[in-house]
PDB file of C-alpha atoms in Angstrom:
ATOM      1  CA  UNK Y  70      16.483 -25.869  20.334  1.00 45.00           C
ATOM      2  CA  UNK Y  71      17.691 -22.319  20.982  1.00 55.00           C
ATOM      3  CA  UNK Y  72      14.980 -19.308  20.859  1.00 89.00           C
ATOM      4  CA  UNK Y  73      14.333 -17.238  17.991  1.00 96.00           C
ATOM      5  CA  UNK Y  74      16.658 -13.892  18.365  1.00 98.00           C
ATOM      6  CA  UNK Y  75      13.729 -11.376  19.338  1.00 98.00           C
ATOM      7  CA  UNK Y  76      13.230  -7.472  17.677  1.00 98.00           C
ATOM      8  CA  UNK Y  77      11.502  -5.248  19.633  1.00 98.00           C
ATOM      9  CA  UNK Y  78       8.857  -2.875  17.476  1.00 98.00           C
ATOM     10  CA  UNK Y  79       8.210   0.063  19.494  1.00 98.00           C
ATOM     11  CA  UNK Y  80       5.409   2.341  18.129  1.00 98.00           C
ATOM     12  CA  UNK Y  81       4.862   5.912  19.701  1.00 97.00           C
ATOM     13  CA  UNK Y  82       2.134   8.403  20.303  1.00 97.00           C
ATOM     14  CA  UNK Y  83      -0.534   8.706  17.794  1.00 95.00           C
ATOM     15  CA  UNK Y  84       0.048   5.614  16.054  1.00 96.00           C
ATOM     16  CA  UNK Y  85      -2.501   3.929  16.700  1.00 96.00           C
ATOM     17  CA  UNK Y  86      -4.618   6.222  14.279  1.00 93.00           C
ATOM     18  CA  UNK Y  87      -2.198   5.122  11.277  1.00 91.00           C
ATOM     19  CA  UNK Y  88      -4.932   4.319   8.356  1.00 90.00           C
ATOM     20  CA  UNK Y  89      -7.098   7.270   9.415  1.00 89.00           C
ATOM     21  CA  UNK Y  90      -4.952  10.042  10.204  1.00 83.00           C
ATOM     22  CA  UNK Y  91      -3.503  11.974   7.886  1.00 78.00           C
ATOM     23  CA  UNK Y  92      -2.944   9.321   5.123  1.00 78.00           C
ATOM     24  CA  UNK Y  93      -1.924  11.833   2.373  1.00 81.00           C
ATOM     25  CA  UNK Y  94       1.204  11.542   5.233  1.00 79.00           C
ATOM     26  CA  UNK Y  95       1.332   8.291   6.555  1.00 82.00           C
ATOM     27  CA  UNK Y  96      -0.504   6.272   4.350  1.00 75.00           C
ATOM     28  CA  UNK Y  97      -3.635   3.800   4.367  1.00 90.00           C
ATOM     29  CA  UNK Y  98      -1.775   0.860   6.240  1.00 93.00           C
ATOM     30  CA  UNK Y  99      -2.713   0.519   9.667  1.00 95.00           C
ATOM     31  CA  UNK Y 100      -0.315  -0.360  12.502  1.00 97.00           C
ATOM     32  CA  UNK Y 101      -1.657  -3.692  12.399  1.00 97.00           C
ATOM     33  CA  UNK Y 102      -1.237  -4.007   9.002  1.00 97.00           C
ATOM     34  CA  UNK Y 103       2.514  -3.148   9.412  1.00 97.00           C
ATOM     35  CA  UNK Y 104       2.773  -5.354  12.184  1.00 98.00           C
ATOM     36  CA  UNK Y 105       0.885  -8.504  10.018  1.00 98.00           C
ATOM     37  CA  UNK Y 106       3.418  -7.588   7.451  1.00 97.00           C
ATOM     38  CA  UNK Y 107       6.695  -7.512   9.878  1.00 98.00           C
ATOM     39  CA  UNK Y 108       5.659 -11.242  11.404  1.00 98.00           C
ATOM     40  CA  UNK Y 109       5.830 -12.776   7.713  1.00 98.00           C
ATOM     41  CA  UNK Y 110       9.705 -11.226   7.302  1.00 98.00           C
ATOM     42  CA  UNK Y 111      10.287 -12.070  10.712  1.00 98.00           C
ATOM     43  CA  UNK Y 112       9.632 -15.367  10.274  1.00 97.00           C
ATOM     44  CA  UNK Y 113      11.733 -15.520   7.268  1.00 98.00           C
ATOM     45  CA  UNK Y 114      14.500 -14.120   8.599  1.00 98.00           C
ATOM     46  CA  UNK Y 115      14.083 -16.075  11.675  1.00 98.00           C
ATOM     47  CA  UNK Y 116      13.385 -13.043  14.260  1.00 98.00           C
ATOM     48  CA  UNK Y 117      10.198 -13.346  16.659  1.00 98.00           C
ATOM     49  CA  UNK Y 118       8.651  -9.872  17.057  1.00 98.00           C
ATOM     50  CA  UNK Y 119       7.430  -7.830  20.278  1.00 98.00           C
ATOM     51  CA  UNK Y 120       5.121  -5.268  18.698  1.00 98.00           C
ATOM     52  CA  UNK Y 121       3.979  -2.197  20.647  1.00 98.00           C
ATOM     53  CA  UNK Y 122       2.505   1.332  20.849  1.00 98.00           C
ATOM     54  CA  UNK Y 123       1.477   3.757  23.818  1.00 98.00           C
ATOM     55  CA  UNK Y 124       1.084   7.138  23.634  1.00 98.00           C
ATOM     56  CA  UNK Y 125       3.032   7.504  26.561  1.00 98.00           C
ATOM     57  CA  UNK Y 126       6.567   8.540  26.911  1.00 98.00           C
ATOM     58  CA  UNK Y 127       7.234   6.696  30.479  1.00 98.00           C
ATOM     59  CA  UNK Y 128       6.024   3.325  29.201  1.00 98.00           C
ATOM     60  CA  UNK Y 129       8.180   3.380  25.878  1.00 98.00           C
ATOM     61  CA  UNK Y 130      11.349   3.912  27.784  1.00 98.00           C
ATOM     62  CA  UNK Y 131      10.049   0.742  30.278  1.00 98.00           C
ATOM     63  CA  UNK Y 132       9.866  -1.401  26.895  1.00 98.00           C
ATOM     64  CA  UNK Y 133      12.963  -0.312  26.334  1.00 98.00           C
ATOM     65  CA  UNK Y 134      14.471  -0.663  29.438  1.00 98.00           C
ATOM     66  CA  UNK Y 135      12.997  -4.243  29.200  1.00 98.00           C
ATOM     67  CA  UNK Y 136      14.469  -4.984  26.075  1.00 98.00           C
ATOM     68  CA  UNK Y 137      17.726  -4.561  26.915  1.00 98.00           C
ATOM     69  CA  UNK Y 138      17.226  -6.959  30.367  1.00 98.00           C
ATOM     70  CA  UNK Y 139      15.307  -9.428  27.995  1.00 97.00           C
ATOM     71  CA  UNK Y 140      18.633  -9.290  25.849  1.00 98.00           C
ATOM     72  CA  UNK Y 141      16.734  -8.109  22.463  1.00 98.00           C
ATOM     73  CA  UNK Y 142      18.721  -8.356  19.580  1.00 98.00           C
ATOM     74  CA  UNK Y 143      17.503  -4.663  18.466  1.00 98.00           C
ATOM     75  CA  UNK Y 144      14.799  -2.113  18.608  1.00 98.00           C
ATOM     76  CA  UNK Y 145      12.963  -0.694  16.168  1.00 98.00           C
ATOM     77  CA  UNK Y 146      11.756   2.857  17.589  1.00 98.00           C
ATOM     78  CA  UNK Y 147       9.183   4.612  15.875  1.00 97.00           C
ATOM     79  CA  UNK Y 148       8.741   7.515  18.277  1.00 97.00           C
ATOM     80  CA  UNK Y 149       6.094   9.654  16.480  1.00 93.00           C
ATOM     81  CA  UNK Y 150       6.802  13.699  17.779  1.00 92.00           C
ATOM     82  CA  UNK Y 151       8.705  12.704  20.745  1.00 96.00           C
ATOM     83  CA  UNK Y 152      11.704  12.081  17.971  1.00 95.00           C
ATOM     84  CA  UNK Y 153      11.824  15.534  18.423  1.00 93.00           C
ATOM     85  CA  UNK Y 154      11.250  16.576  21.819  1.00 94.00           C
ATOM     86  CA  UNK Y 155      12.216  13.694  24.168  1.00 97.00           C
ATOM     87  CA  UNK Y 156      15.915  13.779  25.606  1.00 98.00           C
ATOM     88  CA  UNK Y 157      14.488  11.187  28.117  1.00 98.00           C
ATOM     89  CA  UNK Y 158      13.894   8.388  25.454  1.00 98.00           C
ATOM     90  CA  UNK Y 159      17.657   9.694  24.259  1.00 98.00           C
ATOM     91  CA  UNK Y 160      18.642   8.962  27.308  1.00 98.00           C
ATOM     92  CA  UNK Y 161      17.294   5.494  27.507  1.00 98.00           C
ATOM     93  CA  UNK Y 162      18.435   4.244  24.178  1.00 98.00           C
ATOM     94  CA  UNK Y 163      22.059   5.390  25.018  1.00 98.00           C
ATOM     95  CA  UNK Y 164      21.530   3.872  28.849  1.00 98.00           C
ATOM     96  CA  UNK Y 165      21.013   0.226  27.105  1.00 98.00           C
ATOM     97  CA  UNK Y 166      22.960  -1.861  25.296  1.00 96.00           C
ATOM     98  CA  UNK Y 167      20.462  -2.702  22.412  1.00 98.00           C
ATOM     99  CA  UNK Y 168      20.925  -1.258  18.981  1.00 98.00           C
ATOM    100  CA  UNK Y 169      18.095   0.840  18.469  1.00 98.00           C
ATOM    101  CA  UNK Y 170      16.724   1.652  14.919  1.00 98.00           C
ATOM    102  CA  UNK Y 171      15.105   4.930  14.104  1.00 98.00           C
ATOM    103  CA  UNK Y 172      12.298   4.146  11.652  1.00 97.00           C
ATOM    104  CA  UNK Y 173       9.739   7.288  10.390  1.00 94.00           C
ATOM    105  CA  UNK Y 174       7.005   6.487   7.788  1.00 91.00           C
ATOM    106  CA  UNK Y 175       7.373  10.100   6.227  1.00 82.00           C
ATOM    107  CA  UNK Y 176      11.124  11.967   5.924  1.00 81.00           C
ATOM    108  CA  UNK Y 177      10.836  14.815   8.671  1.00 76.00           C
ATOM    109  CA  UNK Y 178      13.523  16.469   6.986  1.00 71.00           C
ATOM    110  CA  UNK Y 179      11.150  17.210   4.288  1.00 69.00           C
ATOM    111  CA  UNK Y 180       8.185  18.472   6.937  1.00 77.00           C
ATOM    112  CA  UNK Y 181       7.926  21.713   9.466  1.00 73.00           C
ATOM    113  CA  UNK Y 182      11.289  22.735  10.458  1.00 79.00           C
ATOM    114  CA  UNK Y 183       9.885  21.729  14.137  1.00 72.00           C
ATOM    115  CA  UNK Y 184      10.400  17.991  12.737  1.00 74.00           C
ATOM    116  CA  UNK Y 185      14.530  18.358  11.493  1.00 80.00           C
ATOM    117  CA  UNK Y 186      16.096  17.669  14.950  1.00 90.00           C
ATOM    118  CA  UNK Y 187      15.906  13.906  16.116  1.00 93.00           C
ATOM    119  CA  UNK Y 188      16.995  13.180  19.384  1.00 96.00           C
ATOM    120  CA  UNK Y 189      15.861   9.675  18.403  1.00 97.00           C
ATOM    121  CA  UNK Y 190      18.363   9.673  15.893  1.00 95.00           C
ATOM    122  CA  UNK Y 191      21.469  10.781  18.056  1.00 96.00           C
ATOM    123  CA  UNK Y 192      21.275   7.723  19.754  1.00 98.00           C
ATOM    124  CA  UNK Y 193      20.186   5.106  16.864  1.00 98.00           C
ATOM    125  CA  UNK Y 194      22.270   3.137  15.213  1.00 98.00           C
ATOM    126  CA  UNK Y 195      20.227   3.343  12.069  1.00 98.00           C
ATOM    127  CA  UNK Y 196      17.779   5.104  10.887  1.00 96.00           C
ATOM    128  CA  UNK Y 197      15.224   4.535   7.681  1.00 97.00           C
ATOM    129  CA  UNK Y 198      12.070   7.382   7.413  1.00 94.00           C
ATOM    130  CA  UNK Y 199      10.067   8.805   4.385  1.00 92.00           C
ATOM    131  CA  UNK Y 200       9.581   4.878   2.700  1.00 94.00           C
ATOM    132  CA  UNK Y 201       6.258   4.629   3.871  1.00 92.00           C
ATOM    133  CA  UNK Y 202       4.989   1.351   5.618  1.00 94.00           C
ATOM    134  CA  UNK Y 203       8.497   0.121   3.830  1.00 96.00           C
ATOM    135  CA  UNK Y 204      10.515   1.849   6.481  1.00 96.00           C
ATOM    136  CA  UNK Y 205       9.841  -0.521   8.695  1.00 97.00           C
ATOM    137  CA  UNK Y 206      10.778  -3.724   6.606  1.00 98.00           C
ATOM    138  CA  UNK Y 207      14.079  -2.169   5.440  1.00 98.00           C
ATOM    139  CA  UNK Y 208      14.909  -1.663   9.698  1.00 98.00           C
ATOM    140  CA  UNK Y 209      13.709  -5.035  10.128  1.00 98.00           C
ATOM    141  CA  UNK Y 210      16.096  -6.027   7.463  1.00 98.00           C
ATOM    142  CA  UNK Y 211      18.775  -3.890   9.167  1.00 98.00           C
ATOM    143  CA  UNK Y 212      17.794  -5.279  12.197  1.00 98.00           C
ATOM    144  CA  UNK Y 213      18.812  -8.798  11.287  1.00 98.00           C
ATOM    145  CA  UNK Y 214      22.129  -8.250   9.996  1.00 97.00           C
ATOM    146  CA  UNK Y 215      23.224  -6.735  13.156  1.00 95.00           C
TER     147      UNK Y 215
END
């Protein structure tokens, strides 16, 4: 019996206060409801999920350094405001040979100006954002038909 393909589900800085902060934004779901959720269509679709978040910039390019050695099928790459600022996680995803999905719960084309460049999405090969908590399924969706 041959493993289950595996999705990485990278979560960046500040979301580990989904459910509290700024829900009129982001919603009521926490992180850990969105990760409860993404194990039941995981299993479905016959994925097994690696779900993280730090709030550090270093250790989300080591996951995904380590997702590309582990031979991941994909990423999904929620990278909270380093989308916008971090050439160094650009970097990364384009140093790997994962397909890495961009996945925001809000549209930042639709927020500050600040929010409109994605260096994120330069480098994804997908990208789903302003769906709520439902971004994520639709990349994990994504994910499995890659």
């Amino acid at each position: 019996m041959t493993d289950k393909p595996t999705v990485y589900v990278l979560s960046g800085p500040n979301l580990n206060l989904l459910g509290t902060r700024e829900p009129e934004i982001y919603g009521h779901d926490t992180l850990n409801d969105i990760h409860a959720r993404l194990e039941a269509q995981a299993a479905e679709l016959g994925l097994r999920l690696e779900c993280r978040q730090s709030n550090h910039e270093g250790v989300l390019i080591d996951w995904l350094h380590e997702a590309y050695v582990a031979g991941a099928k994909a990423v999904l790459l929620n990278a909270g405001g380093y989308t916008h600022t971090s050439i160094a996680l650009h970097d990364a995803i384009k140093s790997i040979k994962v397909p890495v999905i961009e996945v925001h719960l809000s549209d930042p084309m639709k927020r500050e100006s600040f929010r409109h460049i994605s260096y994120i999405g330069m480098a994804a090969v997908a990208h789903f954002a302003g769906h709520g908590a439902q971004s994520y399924t639709l990349a994990l969706d994504a994910a499995a038909g890659l």
